[in-house]
Amino acid sequence: METKRTMVLSFHVCRGGRFFNPGHVEFVGEETFSDVCSMLSDRLFTKDRDEYGRFCKPYIADEVGTVVSEDDENGRTGEIDFDGDYDRYYTIEIEDIDDLSDSELEAIREYKGYISEDLEHLVKVDDDEENEEDEE
């Protein structure tokens, strides 16, 4: 019996592609939400007070004080949404190729950086299955 390993993957939704349209998905890497927060640390600030100075649940704000995430900055998964359409980062946990959307899978295939053997095998297995279906 094979146990599946959980992988943490990060993506950036931005403008891109052939026509520079919003909603283009890029693979950031096998990074946790904490790693993404560190990567964007020059744009993010953790706050624990509201506009009246009262203590509140910690949240992540951008340079102008807009709330961009209420997720735990030290967590494995989460989302940072700067504006909804053009600049959003999210981190997910997956166990299987079926946990990924088509755009996420395509972004991983186009990625030029380091990919672990587990993720490479997962993506390659999916490619092999598609090739077998095409041959039939």
C-alpha positions as CSV (number, residue, x, y, z in Angstrom):
1,M,0.0,0.0,0.0
2,E,1.5,3.3,-1.1
3,T,1.0,6.4,1.0
4,K,0.7,9.6,-0.9
5,R,2.9,12.5,0.0
6,T,1.3,15.9,0.4
7,M,3.1,18.7,-1.6
8,V,2.7,22.4,-1.1
9,L,2.6,24.5,-4.3
10,S,2.5,28.2,-4.8
11,F,1.0,30.1,-7.7
12,H,0.8,33.7,-8.9
13,V,-2.2,35.0,-10.8
14,C,-1.2,38.0,-12.8
15,R,-1.4,39.5,-16.3
16,G,0.3,37.4,-18.9
17,G,0.1,35.1,-21.8
18,R,0.0,36.0,-25.5
19,F,-2.4,39.0,-25.0
20,F,-1.3,40.0,-21.5
21,N,-4.7,39.2,-20.2
22,P,-5.6,39.1,-16.4
23,G,-6.0,35.7,-14.9
24,H,-2.7,34.3,-16.2
25,V,-1.4,31.6,-13.7
26,E,2.3,31.3,-13.0
27,F,3.9,28.6,-10.9
28,V,6.0,30.2,-8.1
29,G,7.5,26.9,-6.8
30,E,7.1,24.4,-4.1
31,E,6.9,27.1,-1.5
32,T,4.8,27.4,1.7
33,F,2.6,30.4,2.4
34,S,5.3,31.5,4.9
35,D,7.9,31.4,2.2
36,V,5.7,33.5,-0.1
37,C,5.2,36.0,2.7
38,S,9.0,36.2,3.2
39,M,9.5,36.6,-0.6
40,L,7.1,39.5,-0.6
41,S,8.2,41.0,2.7
42,D,9.0,44.4,1.2
43,R,5.3,44.7,0.3
44,L,3.7,43.2,3.3
45,F,3.1,44.2,6.9
46,T,1.6,42.2,9.7
47,K,-0.9,44.2,11.8
48,D,-2.8,43.4,15.0
49,R,-4.7,46.6,15.5
50,D,-7.7,48.1,13.7
51,E,-8.0,51.6,12.5
52,Y,-9.0,52.8,16.0
53,G,-5.9,51.2,17.6
54,R,-7.8,48.4,19.2
55,F,-6.3,44.9,19.2
56,C,-7.7,42.5,16.6
57,K,-7.0,39.2,14.9
58,P,-3.6,39.6,13.1
59,Y,-3.8,40.3,9.4
60,I,-1.5,41.0,6.5
61,A,-1.7,44.5,4.9
62,D,0.0,46.0,1.9
63,E,2.0,49.3,1.8
64,V,-1.0,51.5,2.1
65,G,-2.7,49.5,4.8
66,T,-5.2,47.5,2.7
67,V,-5.9,44.0,4.1
68,V,-4.5,41.6,1.6
69,S,-4.8,38.4,3.7
70,E,-6.2,37.1,6.9
71,D,-4.3,33.8,6.7
72,D,-1.5,32.9,9.2
73,E,1.8,34.2,7.8
74,N,3.6,31.3,9.3
75,G,1.2,28.7,7.8
76,R,1.6,26.2,5.0
77,T,-1.3,27.4,2.8
78,G,-3.0,30.8,2.3
79,E,-3.7,33.6,-0.2
80,I,-2.5,37.1,-0.7
81,D,-4.8,39.1,-2.9
82,F,-3.5,42.6,-3.8
83,D,-6.3,43.6,-6.2
84,G,-8.4,40.6,-7.2
85,D,-7.6,40.4,-10.9
86,Y,-4.0,41.2,-11.6
87,D,-1.9,40.3,-8.6
88,R,-2.8,37.4,-6.3
89,Y,-0.6,34.7,-4.7
90,Y,-2.0,31.4,-3.3
91,T,-0.5,28.3,-1.9
92,I,-2.3,24.9,-1.9
93,E,-1.6,21.4,-0.7
94,I,-2.0,18.5,-3.2
95,E,-1.7,14.8,-3.0
96,D,-2.7,13.9,-6.6
97,I,-2.6,15.4,-10.0
98,D,-6.4,15.7,-9.9
99,D,-6.0,18.4,-7.2
100,L,-4.7,20.8,-9.9
101,S,-6.6,22.8,-12.4
102,D,-5.6,22.7,-16.0
103,S,-4.1,26.2,-15.8
104,E,-2.1,25.2,-12.7
105,L,-0.8,22.1,-14.4
106,E,0.2,24.1,-17.5
107,A,2.0,26.6,-15.3
108,I,4.0,23.8,-13.7
109,R,5.0,22.4,-17.1
110,E,6.1,25.9,-18.3
111,Y,8.2,26.5,-15.1
112,K,11.9,26.8,-15.7
113,G,13.1,26.6,-12.1
114,Y,13.7,23.6,-9.8
115,I,11.0,21.0,-9.4
116,S,11.3,18.1,-7.0
117,E,11.3,14.5,-8.2
118,D,7.9,13.9,-6.7
119,L,6.3,16.7,-8.6
120,E,8.1,15.9,-11.8
121,H,7.0,12.3,-11.5
122,L,3.4,13.4,-10.8
123,V,3.3,15.7,-13.9
124,K,5.1,13.1,-16.1
125,V,2.7,10.3,-15.1
126,D,-0.2,12.6,-16.2
127,D,1.6,13.2,-19.5
128,D,2.0,9.5,-20.1
129,E,-1.7,8.9,-19.4
130,E,-2.7,11.6,-21.9
131,N,-0.3,10.0,-24.6
132,E,-1.9,6.6,-24.0
133,E,-5.4,8.0,-24.5
134,D,-4.3,9.8,-27.8
135,E,-2.9,6.5,-29.1
136,E,-6.2,4.6,-28.7
